[in-house]
Each structure stands twice: as structure tokens, then as C-alpha cells.
Short mmCIF file of C-alpha atoms (C1' of nucleotides) in Angstrom, two decimals:
data_model
loop_
_atom_site.label_atom_id
_atom_site.label_comp_id
_atom_site.label_asym_id
_atom_site.label_seq_id
_atom_site.Cartn_x
_atom_site.Cartn_y
_atom_site.Cartn_z
CA MET A 1 0.55 26.41 -11.97
CA THR A 2 -1.40 25.62 -15.08
CA ARG A 3 -4.72 23.93 -15.26
CA THR A 4 -4.48 20.22 -15.75
CA HIS A 5 -4.98 18.80 -19.20
CA ALA A 6 -7.94 16.92 -17.83
CA SER A 7 -10.09 19.99 -17.74
CA ASN A 8 -13.30 18.17 -17.16
CA LEU A 9 -12.43 17.79 -13.51
CA PRO A 10 -14.39 19.59 -10.81
CA ASP A 11 -12.74 22.75 -9.55
CA GLN A 12 -12.40 21.31 -6.10
CA THR A 13 -10.42 18.35 -7.38
CA GLU A 14 -8.24 20.69 -9.40
CA ALA A 15 -7.58 22.81 -6.35
CA VAL A 16 -6.58 19.90 -4.15
CA LEU A 17 -4.26 18.47 -6.76
CA ARG A 18 -2.75 21.88 -7.41
CA ASP A 19 -2.04 22.43 -3.73
CA PHE A 20 -0.52 19.01 -3.45
CA ALA A 21 1.70 19.60 -6.47
CA VAL A 22 2.83 22.99 -5.21
CA GLN A 23 3.66 21.53 -1.86
CA SER A 24 5.67 18.68 -3.34
CA GLU A 25 7.54 20.91 -5.75
CA GLY A 26 11.21 20.18 -5.81
CA LYS A 27 11.32 19.05 -2.23
CA THR A 28 13.15 16.10 -0.85
CA ASP A 29 11.52 16.88 2.45
CA TYR A 30 8.92 14.18 2.31
CA ALA A 31 8.74 13.79 6.04
CA ASN A 32 6.50 16.84 6.06
CA CYS A 33 4.26 15.78 3.24
CA PRO A 34 0.97 15.10 5.01
CA VAL A 35 -0.30 12.78 2.34
CA ARG A 36 2.69 10.53 2.42
CA ASP A 37 2.91 10.71 6.17
CA VAL A 38 -0.69 9.64 6.54
CA LEU A 39 -1.04 7.15 3.70
CA ASP A 40 2.38 5.56 3.45
CA ARG A 41 1.77 2.95 6.10
CA GLY A 42 2.08 -0.57 4.87
CA GLY A 43 -1.17 -1.25 6.66
CA GLU A 44 -3.12 0.49 3.93
CA LYS A 45 -4.48 -2.74 2.63
CA TRP A 46 -6.10 -3.77 5.88
CA THR A 47 -6.67 -0.25 7.14
CA LEU A 48 -9.45 0.38 4.69
CA LEU A 49 -11.22 -2.88 5.40
CA ILE A 50 -11.01 -2.40 9.14
CA LEU A 51 -12.34 1.14 9.04
CA VAL A 52 -15.25 0.02 6.91
CA ALA A 53 -15.94 -2.91 9.20
CA LEU A 54 -16.06 -0.52 12.15
CA ALA A 55 -18.27 1.97 10.33
CA GLU A 56 -21.35 -0.04 11.10
CA GLU A 57 -20.77 -0.49 14.81
CA PRO A 58 -18.03 -1.03 17.39
CA LYS A 59 -16.64 -4.52 17.23
CA ARG A 60 -14.57 -6.90 19.28
CA PHE A 61 -11.28 -8.32 18.16
CA SER A 62 -12.60 -11.67 17.06
CA ALA A 63 -15.64 -10.16 15.36
CA LEU A 64 -13.31 -7.94 13.37
CA GLN A 65 -11.22 -10.87 12.35
CA ARG A 66 -14.30 -12.74 11.14
CA ASP A 67 -15.62 -9.72 9.24
CA VAL A 68 -12.41 -8.76 7.53
CA GLY A 69 -12.06 -12.33 6.44
CA ASP A 70 -8.57 -13.50 5.70
CA ILE A 71 -6.49 -11.28 7.95
CA SER A 72 -4.18 -12.96 10.44
CA LYS A 73 -4.28 -12.06 14.10
CA ARG A 74 -0.84 -10.65 13.80
CA MET A 75 -1.77 -8.20 11.06
CA LEU A 76 -5.05 -7.35 12.73
CA THR A 77 -3.31 -6.46 15.98
CA GLN A 78 -0.67 -4.49 14.19
CA THR A 79 -3.06 -2.53 12.01
CA LEU A 80 -5.35 -1.77 14.94
CA ARG A 81 -2.40 -0.47 16.94
CA THR A 82 -1.46 1.87 14.12
CA LEU A 83 -5.03 3.08 13.79
CA GLU A 84 -5.22 3.62 17.52
CA ARG A 85 -1.95 5.50 17.54
CA ASP A 86 -3.16 7.72 14.70
CA GLY A 87 -6.31 8.49 16.65
CA LEU A 88 -8.73 6.90 14.19
CA VAL A 89 -9.80 4.06 16.44
CA GLU A 90 -10.37 3.77 20.17
CA ARG A 91 -9.56 0.61 22.08
CA THR A 92 -11.52 -0.23 25.19
CA VAL A 93 -10.75 -3.10 27.56
CA TYR A 94 -13.52 -4.46 29.78
CA PRO A 95 -12.35 -6.18 32.97
CA THR A 96 -14.38 -9.32 32.42
CA LYS A 97 -12.91 -12.79 32.65
CA PRO A 98 -11.52 -13.38 30.17
CA PRO A 99 -11.11 -9.67 29.34
CA SER A 100 -12.97 -8.49 26.29
CA VAL A 101 -11.81 -5.66 24.11
CA ASP A 102 -13.70 -3.57 21.65
CA TYR A 103 -12.70 -1.15 18.96
CA ARG A 104 -14.70 1.80 17.72
CA LEU A 105 -14.11 4.71 15.38
CA THR A 106 -13.25 8.08 16.84
CA ALA A 107 -14.63 11.27 15.32
CA LEU A 108 -11.46 11.50 13.27
CA GLY A 109 -11.89 7.92 12.12
CA ARG A 110 -15.45 8.64 11.09
CA SER A 111 -14.28 11.65 9.11
CA ALA A 112 -12.12 9.32 7.04
CA LEU A 113 -15.15 7.36 5.87
CA ASN A 114 -16.19 9.99 3.35
CA PRO A 115 -13.03 9.93 1.24
CA LEU A 116 -12.81 6.17 1.64
CA ALA A 117 -16.37 5.72 0.42
CA SER A 118 -15.50 7.89 -2.52
CA LEU A 119 -12.61 5.60 -3.35
CA ILE A 120 -14.67 2.45 -2.84
CA GLY A 121 -17.39 3.85 -5.06
CA TRP A 122 -14.90 4.57 -7.80
CA ALA A 123 -13.39 1.11 -7.52
CA ALA A 124 -16.79 -0.53 -7.73
CA GLU A 125 -17.81 1.57 -10.73
CA SER A 126 -14.56 1.05 -12.56
CA HIS A 127 -14.02 -2.58 -11.82
CA ASP A 128 -15.43 -3.89 -15.08
CA GLU A 129 -13.50 -1.42 -17.15
CA ILE A 130 -10.27 -2.23 -15.33
CA ARG A 131 -10.75 -5.94 -15.78
CA ALA A 132 -11.38 -5.44 -19.46
CA ALA A 133 -8.22 -3.34 -19.76
CA ARG A 134 -6.22 -6.04 -18.00
CA ALA A 135 -7.56 -8.76 -20.25
CA GLU A 136 -6.68 -6.75 -23.32
CA TYR A 137 -3.21 -5.92 -22.04
CA ASP A 138 -2.47 -9.54 -21.19
CA GLU A 139 -3.70 -10.61 -24.60
CA ARG A 140 -1.35 -8.18 -26.29
CA GLU A 141 1.61 -9.18 -24.15
CA VAL A 142 1.13 -12.89 -24.68
CA VAL A 143 0.76 -12.42 -28.41
CA GLY A 144 3.72 -10.09 -28.42
CA ALA A 145 5.86 -12.76 -26.79
CA TRP A 146 5.42 -15.07 -29.77
CA MET B 1 -28.60 -3.55 7.17
CA THR B 2 -28.75 -1.01 9.96
CA ARG B 3 -27.57 2.52 9.75
CA THR B 4 -24.02 3.00 10.97
CA HIS B 5 -23.51 4.37 14.44
CA ALA B 6 -21.82 7.34 12.85
CA SER B 7 -25.07 8.82 11.74
CA ASN B 8 -23.66 12.20 10.86
CA LEU B 9 -22.36 10.76 7.59
CA PRO B 10 -23.79 11.85 4.25
CA ASP B 11 -26.32 9.43 2.81
CA GLN B 12 -24.11 8.74 -0.15
CA THR B 13 -21.27 7.61 2.08
CA GLU B 14 -23.67 5.42 4.02
CA ALA B 15 -24.94 3.86 0.84
CA VAL B 16 -21.50 3.03 -0.50
CA LEU B 17 -20.38 1.52 2.77
CA ARG B 18 -23.55 -0.47 3.08
CA ASP B 19 -23.19 -1.92 -0.40
CA PHE B 20 -19.62 -2.79 0.30
CA ALA B 21 -20.53 -4.48 3.56
CA VAL B 22 -23.35 -6.45 1.96
CA GLN B 23 -21.10 -7.56 -0.81
CA SER B 24 -18.38 -8.70 1.56
CA GLU B 25 -20.80 -10.47 3.85
CA GLY B 26 -19.61 -13.89 4.79
CA LYS B 27 -17.67 -14.42 1.61
CA THR B 28 -14.26 -15.92 1.27
CA ASP B 29 -14.46 -15.14 -2.39
CA TYR B 30 -12.30 -12.08 -2.30
CA ALA B 31 -11.18 -12.47 -5.87
CA ASN B 32 -14.46 -10.91 -6.87
CA CYS B 33 -14.35 -8.02 -4.44
CA PRO B 34 -13.81 -5.04 -6.71
CA VAL B 35 -12.35 -2.91 -4.01
CA ARG B 36 -9.71 -5.39 -3.04
CA ASP B 37 -9.03 -6.32 -6.61
CA VAL B 38 -8.46 -2.71 -7.54
CA LEU B 39 -6.73 -1.38 -4.45
CA ASP B 40 -4.76 -4.33 -3.16
CA ARG B 41 -1.74 -3.71 -5.32
CA GLY B 42 1.40 -3.09 -3.35
CA GLY B 43 2.05 -0.21 -5.68
CA GLU B 44 -0.54 1.91 -3.91
CA LYS B 45 2.09 4.07 -2.38
CA TRP B 46 3.56 5.17 -5.68
CA THR B 47 0.37 4.81 -7.64
CA LEU B 48 -1.18 7.82 -6.02
CA LEU B 49 1.87 10.00 -6.52
CA ILE B 50 2.22 9.02 -10.16
CA LEU B 51 -1.41 9.65 -10.97
CA VAL B 52 -1.20 13.06 -9.36
CA ALA B 53 2.02 13.83 -11.22
CA LEU B 54 0.31 12.94 -14.49
CA ALA B 55 -2.81 14.95 -13.67
CA GLU B 56 -1.14 18.14 -14.76
CA GLU B 57 0.15 16.96 -18.11
CA PRO B 58 1.61 13.94 -19.88
CA LYS B 59 5.16 13.30 -18.79
CA ARG B 60 8.18 11.36 -19.86
CA PHE B 61 9.78 8.66 -17.80
CA SER B 62 12.58 10.76 -16.43
CA ALA B 63 10.33 13.74 -15.77
CA LEU B 64 8.11 11.47 -13.72
CA GLN B 65 11.05 10.19 -11.76
CA ARG B 66 12.13 13.73 -10.95
CA ASP B 67 8.63 14.82 -9.97
CA VAL B 68 7.80 11.86 -7.79
CA GLY B 69 11.07 12.39 -6.00
CA ASP B 70 12.59 9.39 -4.35
CA ILE B 71 11.23 6.55 -6.42
CA SER B 72 13.69 4.16 -8.00
CA LYS B 73 13.58 3.41 -11.71
CA ARG B 74 12.64 -0.11 -10.91
CA MET B 75 9.58 0.82 -8.88
CA LEU B 76 8.62 3.52 -11.37
CA THR B 77 8.72 1.05 -14.25
CA GLN B 78 6.81 -1.52 -12.29
CA THR B 79 4.11 0.85 -11.09
CA LEU B 80 3.67 2.35 -14.55
CA ARG B 81 3.25 -1.12 -16.05
CA THR B 82 0.54 -1.93 -13.55
CA LEU B 83 -1.22 1.34 -14.25
CA GLU B 84 -0.96 0.72 -17.97
CA ARG B 85 -2.31 -2.78 -17.59
CA ASP B 86 -5.23 -1.51 -15.54
CA GLY B 87 -6.01 1.02 -18.25
CA LEU B 88 -5.36 4.11 -16.14
CA VAL B 89 -2.28 5.25 -18.01
CA GLU B 90 -1.32 5.17 -21.65
CA ARG B 91 2.25 4.63 -22.74
CA THR B 92 3.43 6.06 -26.03
CA VAL B 93 6.80 5.38 -27.62
CA TYR B 94 8.14 7.87 -30.13
CA PRO B 95 10.62 6.45 -32.65
CA THR B 96 13.25 9.10 -32.05
CA LYS B 97 16.88 8.25 -31.40
CA PRO B 98 17.08 7.42 -28.60
CA PRO B 99 13.40 6.55 -28.29
CA SER B 100 11.42 8.71 -25.96
CA VAL B 101 8.38 7.52 -24.09
CA ASP B 102 5.59 9.44 -22.53
CA TYR B 103 2.84 8.54 -20.15
CA ARG B 104 -0.57 10.15 -19.94
CA LEU B 105 -3.78 9.49 -18.07
CA THR B 106 -6.61 7.76 -19.89
CA ALA B 107 -10.21 8.79 -19.32
CA LEU B 108 -10.40 6.07 -16.70
CA GLY B 109 -7.24 7.37 -15.04
CA ARG B 110 -8.68 10.86 -14.96
CA SER B 111 -11.83 9.56 -13.35
CA ALA B 112 -9.69 8.28 -10.48
CA LEU B 113 -8.50 11.78 -9.66
CA ASN B 114 -11.72 12.77 -7.95
CA PRO B 115 -11.66 10.13 -5.22
CA LEU B 116 -7.91 10.55 -4.88
CA ALA B 117 -8.25 14.27 -4.41
CA SER B 118 -10.86 13.58 -1.78
CA LEU B 119 -8.39 11.34 0.05
CA ILE B 120 -5.55 13.82 -0.30
CA GLY B 121 -7.79 16.59 0.98
CA TRP B 122 -8.71 14.56 4.03
CA ALA B 123 -5.08 13.69 4.73
CA ALA B 124 -4.04 17.31 4.49
CA GLU B 125 -6.86 18.46 6.76
CA SER B 126 -6.32 15.74 9.33
CA HIS B 127 -2.56 15.74 9.41
CA ASP B 128 -2.21 17.94 12.47
CA GLU B 129 -4.77 15.99 14.41
CA ILE B 130 -3.14 12.70 13.53
CA ARG B 131 0.27 13.93 14.55
CA ALA B 132 -1.11 15.10 17.83
CA ALA B 133 -2.74 11.73 18.43
CA ARG B 134 0.53 9.97 17.69
CA ALA B 135 2.47 12.17 20.05
CA GLU B 136 -0.01 11.52 22.81
CA TYR B 137 -0.03 7.78 22.18
CA ASP B 138 3.75 7.58 22.21
CA GLU B 139 3.85 9.57 25.40
CA ARG B 140 1.48 7.16 27.09
CA GLU B 141 3.36 4.11 25.86
CA VAL B 142 6.75 5.34 26.97
CA VAL B 143 5.41 6.30 30.38
CA GLY B 144 3.55 3.01 30.60
CA ALA B 145 6.76 1.10 29.99
CA TRP B 146 8.31 2.49 33.17
"C1'" DA C 1 -10.14 -34.14 32.06
"C1'" DG C 2 -11.06 -32.15 27.78
"C1'" DG C 3 -12.93 -28.69 24.84
"C1'" DT C 4 -14.36 -23.72 24.21
"C1'" DA C 5 -13.57 -18.84 24.17
"C1'" DT C 6 -11.01 -14.42 25.16
"C1'" DG C 7 -7.12 -11.29 22.99
"C1'" DG C 8 -3.28 -11.46 21.90
"C1'" DT C 9 2.43 -12.63 21.31
"C1'" DC C 10 6.41 -15.32 19.33
"C1'" DT C 11 8.78 -17.57 15.74
"C1'" DC C 12 9.47 -19.13 11.15
"C1'" DT C 13 9.21 -18.73 6.20
"C1'" DT C 14 8.21 -16.47 2.09
"C1'" DT C 15 7.41 -12.51 -0.35
"C1'" DC C 16 8.30 -7.93 -1.77
"C1'" DA C 17 10.21 -3.21 -1.85
"C1'" DG C 18 14.32 -0.56 -2.57
"C1'" DA C 19 19.22 0.20 -3.80
"C1'" DT C 20 22.73 -0.53 -7.06
"C1'" DA C 21 24.93 -1.73 -11.22
"C1'" DC C 22 24.48 -2.40 -15.83
"C1'" DC C 23 22.76 -2.09 -20.87
"C1'" DT C 24 22.07 -0.15 -25.88
"C1'" DA C 25 21.98 3.68 -28.60
"C1'" DC C 26 22.68 8.25 -29.41
"C1'" DT C 27 24.43 13.49 -28.71
"C1'" DG C 28 27.42 17.05 -27.37
"C1'" DA C 29 31.70 18.82 -25.38
"C1'" DT C 30 36.86 18.47 -25.07
"C1'" DA D 1 38.49 10.03 -30.65
"C1'" DT D 2 36.83 9.85 -26.44
"C1'" DC D 3 34.64 10.78 -22.22
"C1'" DA D 4 30.43 12.23 -20.12
"C1'" DG D 5 25.55 12.52 -20.20
"C1'" DT D 6 20.69 11.30 -21.56
"C1'" DA D 7 17.00 8.10 -22.41
"C1'" DG D 8 14.38 4.14 -20.75
"C1'" DG D 9 14.74 0.66 -18.93
"C1'" DT D 10 16.50 -4.73 -16.94
"C1'" DA D 11 19.15 -7.91 -13.71
"C1'" DT D 12 20.67 -8.90 -9.25
"C1'" DC D 13 21.06 -8.67 -4.32
"C1'" DT D 14 19.55 -7.65 0.35
"C1'" DG D 15 16.90 -6.09 4.28
"C1'" DA D 16 12.20 -5.36 5.81
"C1'" DA D 17 7.68 -6.71 6.08
"C1'" DA D 18 3.61 -9.86 5.39
"C1'" DG D 19 1.50 -14.20 6.35
"C1'" DA D 20 1.09 -18.95 8.69
"C1'" DG D 21 0.90 -21.30 12.71
"C1'" DA D 22 2.01 -22.58 17.46
"C1'" DC D 23 1.55 -21.05 22.04
"C1'" DC D 24 -0.28 -18.69 26.48
"C1'" DA D 25 -3.16 -17.61 30.90
"C1'" DT D 26 -7.57 -17.74 32.57
"C1'" DA D 27 -12.13 -19.24 33.19
"C1'" DC D 28 -16.33 -21.50 31.85
"C1'" DC D 29 -19.10 -25.79 30.32
"C1'" DT D 30 -19.74 -30.77 30.11
#
DNA sequence: AGGTATGGTCTCTTTCAGATACCTACTGAT
DNA sequence: ATCAGTAGGTATCTGAAAGAGACCATACCT
């Protein structure tokens, strides 16, 4: 496997990408691709926001819904179930009346915060540049249509 | 803003999460949330795979389709357009007959590889643990249903 | 009696991803 | 000369999934 053409990348990044490429090589066996298996869930959109919301402290269902903002109960329940099933989040029911439930990150869930923060950091840094690129692209396309 | 309860996190991770939390605080104005603006695209699933495929070298449309595996032309076109619009990928048409087109990462696109590699690395490391958690969860649920 | 809060589930509608067929223009093999 | 194949897509259709909103049982407060 050759070095990427983007040779200003850190060696560690290179290595991860290389491994991933090798593993994907010519396979149709995507069921065993860890990356796809882990990240392919439709819930991705809310997953990130929920994990970040829980990073600060354990939260109850309704607190989560407030913090995430515009998520519906249905999607919140569904995403939390997936996260619980994947072992990233722990659900605890307290036998009060009415019962209260809280959600907290497991050790595995906490370990996900590092890569997620890395992604969030990149998005925040790049946001202006991306918006500029979009504006330019749209300009070109609109002009091109005339 | 208090420290997260997961205090074994690197300071940098803490800082990014804290900023994100502060920024999201009580807002309904999600149009200006960089993270959501950048990551909310449905294309996320294919986006990652395409960026990784292009990390190695610029590729033509059909080469990309082969490398990514089971993506349809429609989704490939669509995802590439989004990436082009966002300034992560550059599309070049060569006036051959028939015309050939290649796609390559821009500097901005290359800068995304670091956080993506971090995410891929985490997914690869955690895959076994996640699968184990799923198996256990499913076991419990099936038993619980009886 | 009416309103609040808890943590959801159920149903309905709209949106979107994915599969398939098709297109123009060219090249090479039969 | 013609049939197949390549290249880079677009147009159309359908099944799955996301989102909106009503509903539920229970208990507290007024």
C-alpha cells in the first residue's frame, strides 16, 4: 500500500487509513467491517448529540430531550435504546412514583468522547471555510443555469 | 461549566465538549451550530467511505464506485456533489472522448482525515466490546420477553 | 375536578435512501 | 455493421425510516 498523496498527514492517521483500506480491499463482506458496523446506524445524527449531552453528567429522559433540543420522544427513545444495546449508555430505573429513569455513559461510551471531540473540533474550525465553499458553489451553479 | 463526570478525559477533549455545550445552551437556533450544520447530512454514511477512498489518491468515478463497494451510482453522485459543494473534494473533467472525471481531496478535505481516522480507530478498537454488549442485550431482551 | 409531571408507545404522514432502467458518446471485438 | 462494453451520470419508482402529534397510567398539587 502506497503512502497517500496527502503526505502532510500524521503517521498515525496514515496508519489507521491504511489498515482500513487493506481491510476493505475487494471485499463484499461488509458485515464484518467494524467501522460500518459501528457507524452505519441511522441514529448517527442524534447519537453524537446525546453522547455529548451525557458527557457532562447523567441525565433523565426529559432533561435529555430539553438539552438536545429538537429531538422527538420517539427518536430519543430509539437512539437511547441503540446506545444502550451497544453498551455506550446505561439505563437505570428508580422505583419512585412516577418512576424516574436516568441515562449515563459507560466506560465504553466515555471512550467514544475523544474521537467525537476531535470531529466536533474539526467541524467548528472548518465551519467558516465550508460555508464559504458552499456560497461559492451555489453562486457558480446559479450563474451556470442561466 | 463544571468538569464532566468522566474526569479521565484529556483536557483537550473536555475543552471541546465544553465549548460545544456552551454554544448549544438553550438555543433553538440550530442553523448556526457548526457541528450540526457540517455533520447533519444524510450522506454521512457514504461520506466517510468516500473520503477514505480518496485519501490514497485521486480517483475516477467508476474507480470510486468499485472501491466503496456497494454504493449505487445515484448515491455516489449525490454524495460527491455534496462534498464538492462543501469544498472537501474537487471535481475535474478532462475533455477526452468520452469525458473522464476525477475527484481529489482539497486541503480542507485532507484536514478532515485526522478526525475521521480517530473515529475509525475507535470503532476498530471497540468493535469487539460493542458486539459483546449487543449479544448480551439481545439475550436479556429475548429472555425478558418470555 | 383540573392541571402538572414522569417515561414512554402508537399511529400517521412525509421524507429519503436504494435499486433499476435509461441516456449520449465513444472504442474495440466479431 | 453491429453488438457489447465503458464512462459518467439522470429519471423514476418503491420500501424504509424520520418526524409530528395524540395517547396512557399513575400520582401529586391546588
